[in-house]
XYZ file of N, CA, C and O in Angstrom:
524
model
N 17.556 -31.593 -47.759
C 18.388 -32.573 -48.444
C 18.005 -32.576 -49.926
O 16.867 -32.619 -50.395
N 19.163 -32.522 -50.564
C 18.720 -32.746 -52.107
C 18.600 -33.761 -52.569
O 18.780 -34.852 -52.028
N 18.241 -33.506 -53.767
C 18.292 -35.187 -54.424
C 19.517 -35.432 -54.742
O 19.546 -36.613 -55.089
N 20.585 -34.959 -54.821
C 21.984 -35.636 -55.366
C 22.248 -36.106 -54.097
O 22.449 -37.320 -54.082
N 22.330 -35.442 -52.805
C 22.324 -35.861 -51.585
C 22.010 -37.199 -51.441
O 22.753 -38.125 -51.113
N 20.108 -37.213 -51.889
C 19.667 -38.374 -51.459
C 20.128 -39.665 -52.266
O 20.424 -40.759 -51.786
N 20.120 -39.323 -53.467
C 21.295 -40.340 -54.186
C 22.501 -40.694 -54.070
O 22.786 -41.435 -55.011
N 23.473 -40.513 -53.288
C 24.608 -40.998 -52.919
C 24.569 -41.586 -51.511
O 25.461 -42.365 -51.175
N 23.496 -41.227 -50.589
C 23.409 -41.710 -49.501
C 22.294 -43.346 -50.293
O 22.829 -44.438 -50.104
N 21.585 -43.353 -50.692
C 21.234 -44.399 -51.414
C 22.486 -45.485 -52.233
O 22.697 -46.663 -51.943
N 23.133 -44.729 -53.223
C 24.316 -45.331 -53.882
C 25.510 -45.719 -52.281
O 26.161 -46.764 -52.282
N 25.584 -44.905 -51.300
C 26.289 -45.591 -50.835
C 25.302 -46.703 -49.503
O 26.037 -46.707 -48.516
N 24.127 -47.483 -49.213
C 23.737 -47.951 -48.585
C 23.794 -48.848 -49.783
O 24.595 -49.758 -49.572
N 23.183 -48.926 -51.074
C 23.522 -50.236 -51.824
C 25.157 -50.967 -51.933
O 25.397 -52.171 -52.019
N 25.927 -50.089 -51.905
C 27.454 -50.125 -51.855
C 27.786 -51.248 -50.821
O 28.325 -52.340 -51.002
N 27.386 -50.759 -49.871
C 27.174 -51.401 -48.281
C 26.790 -52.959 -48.165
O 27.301 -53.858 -47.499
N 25.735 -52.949 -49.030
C 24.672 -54.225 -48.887
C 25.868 -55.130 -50.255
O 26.331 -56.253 -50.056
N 26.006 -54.709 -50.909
C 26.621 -55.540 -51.933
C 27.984 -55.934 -51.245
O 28.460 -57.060 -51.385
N 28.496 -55.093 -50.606
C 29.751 -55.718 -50.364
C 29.369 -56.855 -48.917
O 29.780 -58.014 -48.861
N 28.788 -56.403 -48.192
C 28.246 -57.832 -47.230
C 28.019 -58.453 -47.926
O 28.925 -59.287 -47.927
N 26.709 -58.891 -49.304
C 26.634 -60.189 -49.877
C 28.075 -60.715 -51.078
O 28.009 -61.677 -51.843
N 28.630 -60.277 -51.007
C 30.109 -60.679 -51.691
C 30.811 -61.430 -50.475
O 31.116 -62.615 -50.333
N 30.951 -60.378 -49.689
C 31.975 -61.250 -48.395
C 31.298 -61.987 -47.882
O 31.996 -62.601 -47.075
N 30.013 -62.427 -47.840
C 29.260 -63.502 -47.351
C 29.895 -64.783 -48.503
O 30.267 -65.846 -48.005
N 29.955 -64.642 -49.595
C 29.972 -65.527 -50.911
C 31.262 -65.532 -50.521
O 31.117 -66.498 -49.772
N 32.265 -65.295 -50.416
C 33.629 -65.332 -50.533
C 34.363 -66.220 -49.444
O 35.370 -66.905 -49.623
N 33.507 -66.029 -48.068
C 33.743 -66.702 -46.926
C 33.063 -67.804 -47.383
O 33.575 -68.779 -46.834
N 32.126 -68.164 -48.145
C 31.326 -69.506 -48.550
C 32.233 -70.172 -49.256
O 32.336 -71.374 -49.012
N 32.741 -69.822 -49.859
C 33.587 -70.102 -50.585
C 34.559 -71.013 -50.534
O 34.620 -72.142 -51.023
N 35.430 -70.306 -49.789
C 36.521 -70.984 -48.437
C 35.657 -72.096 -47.506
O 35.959 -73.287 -47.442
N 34.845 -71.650 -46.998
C 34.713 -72.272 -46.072
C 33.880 -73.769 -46.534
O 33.920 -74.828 -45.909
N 33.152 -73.499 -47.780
C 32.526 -74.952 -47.852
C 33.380 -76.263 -48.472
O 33.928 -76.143 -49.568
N 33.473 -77.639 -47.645
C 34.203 -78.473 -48.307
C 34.310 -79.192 -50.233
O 35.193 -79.374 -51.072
N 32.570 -79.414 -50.101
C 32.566 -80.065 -51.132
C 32.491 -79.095 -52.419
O 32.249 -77.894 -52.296
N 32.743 -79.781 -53.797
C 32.657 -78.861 -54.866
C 31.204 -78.236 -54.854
O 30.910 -77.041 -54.867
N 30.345 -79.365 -54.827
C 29.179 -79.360 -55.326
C 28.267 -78.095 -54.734
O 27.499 -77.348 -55.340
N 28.727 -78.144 -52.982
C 28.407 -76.446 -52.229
C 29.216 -75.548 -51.913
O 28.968 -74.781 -50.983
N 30.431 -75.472 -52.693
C 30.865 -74.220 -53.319
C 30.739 -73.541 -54.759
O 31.323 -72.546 -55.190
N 29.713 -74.451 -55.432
C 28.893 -73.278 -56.519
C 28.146 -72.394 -55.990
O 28.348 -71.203 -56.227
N 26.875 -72.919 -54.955
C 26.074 -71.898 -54.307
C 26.774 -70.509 -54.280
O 26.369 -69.526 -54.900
N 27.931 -70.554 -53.445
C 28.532 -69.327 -52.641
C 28.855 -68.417 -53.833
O 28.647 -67.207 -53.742
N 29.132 -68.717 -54.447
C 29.431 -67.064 -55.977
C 28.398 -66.797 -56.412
O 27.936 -65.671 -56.226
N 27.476 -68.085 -57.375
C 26.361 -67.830 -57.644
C 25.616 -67.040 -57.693
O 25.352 -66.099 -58.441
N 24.953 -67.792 -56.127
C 23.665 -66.818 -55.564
C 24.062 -66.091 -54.907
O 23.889 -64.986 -55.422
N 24.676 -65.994 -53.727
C 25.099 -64.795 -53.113
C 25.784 -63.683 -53.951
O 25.232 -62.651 -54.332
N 27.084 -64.050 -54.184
C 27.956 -63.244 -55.736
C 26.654 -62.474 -56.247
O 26.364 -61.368 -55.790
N 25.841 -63.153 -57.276
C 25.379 -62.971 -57.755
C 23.856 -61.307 -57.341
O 23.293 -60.532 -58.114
N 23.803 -61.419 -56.330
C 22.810 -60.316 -55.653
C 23.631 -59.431 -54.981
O 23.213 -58.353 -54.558
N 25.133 -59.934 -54.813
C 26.119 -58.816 -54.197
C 26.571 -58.004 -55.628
O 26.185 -56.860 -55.867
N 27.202 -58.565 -56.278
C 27.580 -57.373 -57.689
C 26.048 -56.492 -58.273
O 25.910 -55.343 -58.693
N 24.909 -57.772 -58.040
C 23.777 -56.660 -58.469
C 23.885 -55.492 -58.141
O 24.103 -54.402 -58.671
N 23.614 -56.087 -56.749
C 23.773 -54.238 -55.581
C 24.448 -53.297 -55.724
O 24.178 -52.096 -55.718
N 25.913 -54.163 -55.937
C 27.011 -52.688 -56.287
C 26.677 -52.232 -57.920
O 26.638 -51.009 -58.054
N 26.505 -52.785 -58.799
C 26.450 -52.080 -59.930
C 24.957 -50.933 -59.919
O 24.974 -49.811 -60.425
N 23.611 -51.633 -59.135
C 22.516 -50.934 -58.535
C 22.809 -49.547 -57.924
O 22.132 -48.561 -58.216
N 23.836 -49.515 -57.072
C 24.411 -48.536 -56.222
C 25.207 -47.320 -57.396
O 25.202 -46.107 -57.183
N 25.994 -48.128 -58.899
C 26.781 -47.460 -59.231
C 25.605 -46.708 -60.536
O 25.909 -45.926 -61.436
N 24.232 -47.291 -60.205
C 23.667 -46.311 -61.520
C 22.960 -45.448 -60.699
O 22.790 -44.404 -61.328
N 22.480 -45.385 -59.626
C 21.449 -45.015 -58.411
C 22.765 -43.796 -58.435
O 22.206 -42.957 -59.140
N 23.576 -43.439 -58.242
C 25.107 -42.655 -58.029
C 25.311 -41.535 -59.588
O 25.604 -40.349 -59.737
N 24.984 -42.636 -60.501
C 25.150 -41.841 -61.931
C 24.382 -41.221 -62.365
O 24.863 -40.399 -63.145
N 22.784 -41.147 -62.214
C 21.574 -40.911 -62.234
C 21.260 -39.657 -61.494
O 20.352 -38.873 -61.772
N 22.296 -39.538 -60.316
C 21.642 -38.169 -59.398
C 22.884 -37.276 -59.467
O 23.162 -36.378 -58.673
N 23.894 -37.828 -61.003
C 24.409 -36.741 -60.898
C 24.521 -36.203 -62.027
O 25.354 -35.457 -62.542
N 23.103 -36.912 -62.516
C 22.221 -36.695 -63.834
C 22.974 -36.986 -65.170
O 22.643 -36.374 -66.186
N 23.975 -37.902 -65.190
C 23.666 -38.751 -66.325
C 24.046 -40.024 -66.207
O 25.016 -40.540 -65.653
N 22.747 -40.650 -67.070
C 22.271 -41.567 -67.169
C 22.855 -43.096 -68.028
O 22.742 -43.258 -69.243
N 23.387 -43.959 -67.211
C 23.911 -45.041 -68.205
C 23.181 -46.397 -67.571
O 22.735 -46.715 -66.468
N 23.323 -47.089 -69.030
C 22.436 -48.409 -69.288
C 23.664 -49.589 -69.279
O 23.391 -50.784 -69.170
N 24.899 -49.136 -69.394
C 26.406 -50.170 -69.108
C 25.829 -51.812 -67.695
O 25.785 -53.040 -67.614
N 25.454 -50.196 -66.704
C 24.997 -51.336 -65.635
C 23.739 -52.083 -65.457
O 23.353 -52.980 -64.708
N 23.175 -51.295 -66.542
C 21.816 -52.301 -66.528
C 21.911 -54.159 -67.416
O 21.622 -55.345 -67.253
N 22.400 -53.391 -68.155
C 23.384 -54.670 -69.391
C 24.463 -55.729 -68.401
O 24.590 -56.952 -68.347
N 25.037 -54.746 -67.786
C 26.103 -55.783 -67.082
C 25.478 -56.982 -66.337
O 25.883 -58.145 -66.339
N 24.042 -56.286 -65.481
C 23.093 -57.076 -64.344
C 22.620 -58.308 -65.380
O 23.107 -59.436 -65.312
N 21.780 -57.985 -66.175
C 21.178 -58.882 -67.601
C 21.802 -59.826 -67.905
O 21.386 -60.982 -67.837
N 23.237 -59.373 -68.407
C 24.322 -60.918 -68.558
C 24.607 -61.514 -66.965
O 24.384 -62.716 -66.817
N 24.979 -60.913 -66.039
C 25.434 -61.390 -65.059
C 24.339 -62.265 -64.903
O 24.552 -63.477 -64.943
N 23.225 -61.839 -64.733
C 22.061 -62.851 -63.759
C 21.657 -64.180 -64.909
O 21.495 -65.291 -64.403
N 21.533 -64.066 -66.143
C 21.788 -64.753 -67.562
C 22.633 -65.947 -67.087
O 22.088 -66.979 -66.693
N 23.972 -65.797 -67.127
C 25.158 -66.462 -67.243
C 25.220 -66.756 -65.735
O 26.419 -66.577 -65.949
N 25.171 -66.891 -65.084
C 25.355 -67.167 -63.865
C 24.922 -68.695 -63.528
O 25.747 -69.608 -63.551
N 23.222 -68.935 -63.135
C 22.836 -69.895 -63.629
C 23.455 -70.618 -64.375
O 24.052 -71.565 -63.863
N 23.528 -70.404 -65.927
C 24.424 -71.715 -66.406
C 25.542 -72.033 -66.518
O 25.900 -73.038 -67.133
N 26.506 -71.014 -65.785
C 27.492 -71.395 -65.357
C 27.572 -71.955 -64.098
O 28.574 -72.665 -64.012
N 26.756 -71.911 -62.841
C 27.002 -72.760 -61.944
C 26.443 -74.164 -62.666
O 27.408 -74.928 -62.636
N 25.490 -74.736 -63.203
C 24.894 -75.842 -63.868
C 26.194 -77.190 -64.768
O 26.311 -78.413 -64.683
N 27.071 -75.898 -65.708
C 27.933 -76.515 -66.059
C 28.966 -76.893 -64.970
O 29.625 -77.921 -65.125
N 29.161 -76.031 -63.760
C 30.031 -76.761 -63.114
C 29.670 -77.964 -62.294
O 30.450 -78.811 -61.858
N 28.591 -77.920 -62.175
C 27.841 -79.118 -61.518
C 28.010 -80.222 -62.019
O 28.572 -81.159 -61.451
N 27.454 -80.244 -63.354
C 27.631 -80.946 -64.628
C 28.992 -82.094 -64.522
O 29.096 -83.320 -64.532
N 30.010 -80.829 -64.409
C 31.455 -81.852 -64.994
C 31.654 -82.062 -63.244
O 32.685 -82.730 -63.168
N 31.377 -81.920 -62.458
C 31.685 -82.126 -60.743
C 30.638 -83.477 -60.207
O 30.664 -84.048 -59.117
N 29.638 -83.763 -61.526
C 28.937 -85.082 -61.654
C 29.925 -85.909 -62.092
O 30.554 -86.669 -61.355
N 30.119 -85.765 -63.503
C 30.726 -86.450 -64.219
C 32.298 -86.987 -64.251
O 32.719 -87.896 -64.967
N 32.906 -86.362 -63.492
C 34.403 -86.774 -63.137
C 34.080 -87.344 -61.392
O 35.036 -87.310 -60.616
N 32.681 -87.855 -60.869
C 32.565 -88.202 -59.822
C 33.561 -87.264 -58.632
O 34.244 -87.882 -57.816
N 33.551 -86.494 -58.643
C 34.312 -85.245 -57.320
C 33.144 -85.395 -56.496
O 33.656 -85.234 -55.388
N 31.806 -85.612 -56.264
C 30.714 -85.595 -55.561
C 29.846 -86.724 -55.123
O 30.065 -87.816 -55.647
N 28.853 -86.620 -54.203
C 27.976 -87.379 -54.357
C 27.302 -88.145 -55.430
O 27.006 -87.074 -55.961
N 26.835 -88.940 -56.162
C 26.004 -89.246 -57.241
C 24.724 -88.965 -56.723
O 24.363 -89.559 -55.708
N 23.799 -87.938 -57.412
C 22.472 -88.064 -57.442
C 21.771 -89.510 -56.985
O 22.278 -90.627 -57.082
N 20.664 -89.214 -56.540
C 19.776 -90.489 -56.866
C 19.324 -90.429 -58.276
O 19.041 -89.378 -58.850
N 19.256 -91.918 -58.944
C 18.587 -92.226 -59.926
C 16.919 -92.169 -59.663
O 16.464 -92.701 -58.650
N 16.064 -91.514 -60.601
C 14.772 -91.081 -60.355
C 14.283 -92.643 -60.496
O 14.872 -93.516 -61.133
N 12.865 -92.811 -59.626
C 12.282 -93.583 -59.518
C 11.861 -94.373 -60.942
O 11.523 -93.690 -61.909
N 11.893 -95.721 -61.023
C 11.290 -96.219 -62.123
C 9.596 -96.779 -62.899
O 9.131 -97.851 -63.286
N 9.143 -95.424 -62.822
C 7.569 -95.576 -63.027
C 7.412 -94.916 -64.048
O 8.379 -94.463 -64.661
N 5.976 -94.704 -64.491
C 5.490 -93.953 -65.543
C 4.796 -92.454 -64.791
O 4.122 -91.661 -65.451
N 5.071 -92.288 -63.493
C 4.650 -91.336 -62.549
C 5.584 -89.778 -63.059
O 5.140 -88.676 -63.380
N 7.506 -90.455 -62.920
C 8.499 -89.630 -62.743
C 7.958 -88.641 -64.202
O 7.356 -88.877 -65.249
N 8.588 -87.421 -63.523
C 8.605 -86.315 -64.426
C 6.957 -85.946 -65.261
O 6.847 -85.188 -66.225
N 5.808 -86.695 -64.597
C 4.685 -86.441 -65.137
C 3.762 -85.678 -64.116
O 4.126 -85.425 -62.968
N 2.661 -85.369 -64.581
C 1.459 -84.957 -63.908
C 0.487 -86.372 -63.368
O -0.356 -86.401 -62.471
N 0.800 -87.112 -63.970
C 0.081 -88.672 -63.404
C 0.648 -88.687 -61.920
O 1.872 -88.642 -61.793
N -0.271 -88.755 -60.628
C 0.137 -89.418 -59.533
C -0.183 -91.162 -59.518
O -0.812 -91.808 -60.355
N 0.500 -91.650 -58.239
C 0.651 -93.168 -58.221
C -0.633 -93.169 -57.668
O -1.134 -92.227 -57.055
N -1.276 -94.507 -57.956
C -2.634 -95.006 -57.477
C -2.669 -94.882 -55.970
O -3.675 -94.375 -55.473
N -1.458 -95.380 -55.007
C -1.729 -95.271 -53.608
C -1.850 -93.371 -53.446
O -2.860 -92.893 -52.928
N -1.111 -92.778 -53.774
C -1.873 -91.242 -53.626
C -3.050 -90.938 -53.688
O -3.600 -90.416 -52.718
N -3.970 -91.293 -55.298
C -5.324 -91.295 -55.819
C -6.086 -91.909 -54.414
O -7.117 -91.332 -54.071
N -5.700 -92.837 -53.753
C -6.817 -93.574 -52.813
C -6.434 -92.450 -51.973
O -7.161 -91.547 -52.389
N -5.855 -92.063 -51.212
C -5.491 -91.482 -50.078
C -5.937 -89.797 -50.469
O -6.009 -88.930 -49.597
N -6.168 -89.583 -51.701
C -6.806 -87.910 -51.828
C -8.658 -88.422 -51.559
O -9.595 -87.816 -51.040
N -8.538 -89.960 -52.271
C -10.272 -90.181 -52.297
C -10.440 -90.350 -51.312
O -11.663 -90.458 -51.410
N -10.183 -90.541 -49.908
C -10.279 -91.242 -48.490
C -10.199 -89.634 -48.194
O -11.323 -89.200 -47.941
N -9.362 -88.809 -48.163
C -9.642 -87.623 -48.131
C -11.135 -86.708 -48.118
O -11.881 -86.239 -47.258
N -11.080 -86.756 -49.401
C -12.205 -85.944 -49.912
C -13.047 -87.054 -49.279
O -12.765 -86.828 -48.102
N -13.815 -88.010 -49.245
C -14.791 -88.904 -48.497
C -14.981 -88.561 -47.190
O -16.113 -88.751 -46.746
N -14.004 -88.021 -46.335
C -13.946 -87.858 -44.925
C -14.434 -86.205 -44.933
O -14.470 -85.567 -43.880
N -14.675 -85.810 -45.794
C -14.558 -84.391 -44.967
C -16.543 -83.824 -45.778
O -17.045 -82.740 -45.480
């Protein structure tokens, strides 16, 4: 087996895998009710399914010895932009209430810090004391 061989049997097993995680995302898609878990489904799935196929389409270009960086660039923005484009849709799918409302974070000087609450502190010291 050659290597151009072994590269298209490679380019086409990534081919393979990308298009299952697309039609996985696509059926998510459809199938989930709320807005808020039909970002997931393009996203993340989408998102590791086009990897694959563009993975597949340089793994393909490479063994038939020349070499392009188009799909390396394409992956870079895709995985980039992705993220904050599901974020912004979240965002306005908060804000025009289409969803659940978050919980409002707790009201202490704890939230968003490295400080734990005093009943923790006793319960690590009762800890460490016992052992």
């Amino acid at each position: 087996m050659t290597d151009q061989d072994f590269g298209t049997y490679a380019a086409a097993l990534f081919l393979l895998i990308g298009s299952g995680f697309v039609f996985v995302g696509a059926v998510g898609l459809l199938k989930f009710n709320d807005p808020m878990t039909r970002v997931h489904a393009p996203t993340k799935v989408g998102t590791v399914g086009i990897g694959m196929l563009l993975l597949g389409s340089m793994v393909y270009s490479n063994s038939l010895g020349s070499t392009s960086i188009h799909e390396l660039l394409i992956m870079a923005f895709l995985f980039v932009t992705a993220p904050i484009s599901a974020h912004f849709i979240a965002k306005v799918n908060i804000h025009r209430r289409a969803c659940e409302t978050p919980p409002s974070p707790p009201r202490d000087e704890t939230w968003s810090t490295l400080n734990s609450p005093e009943a923790d502190q006793k319960n690590e010291n009762l800890k460490v004391g016992q052992s």
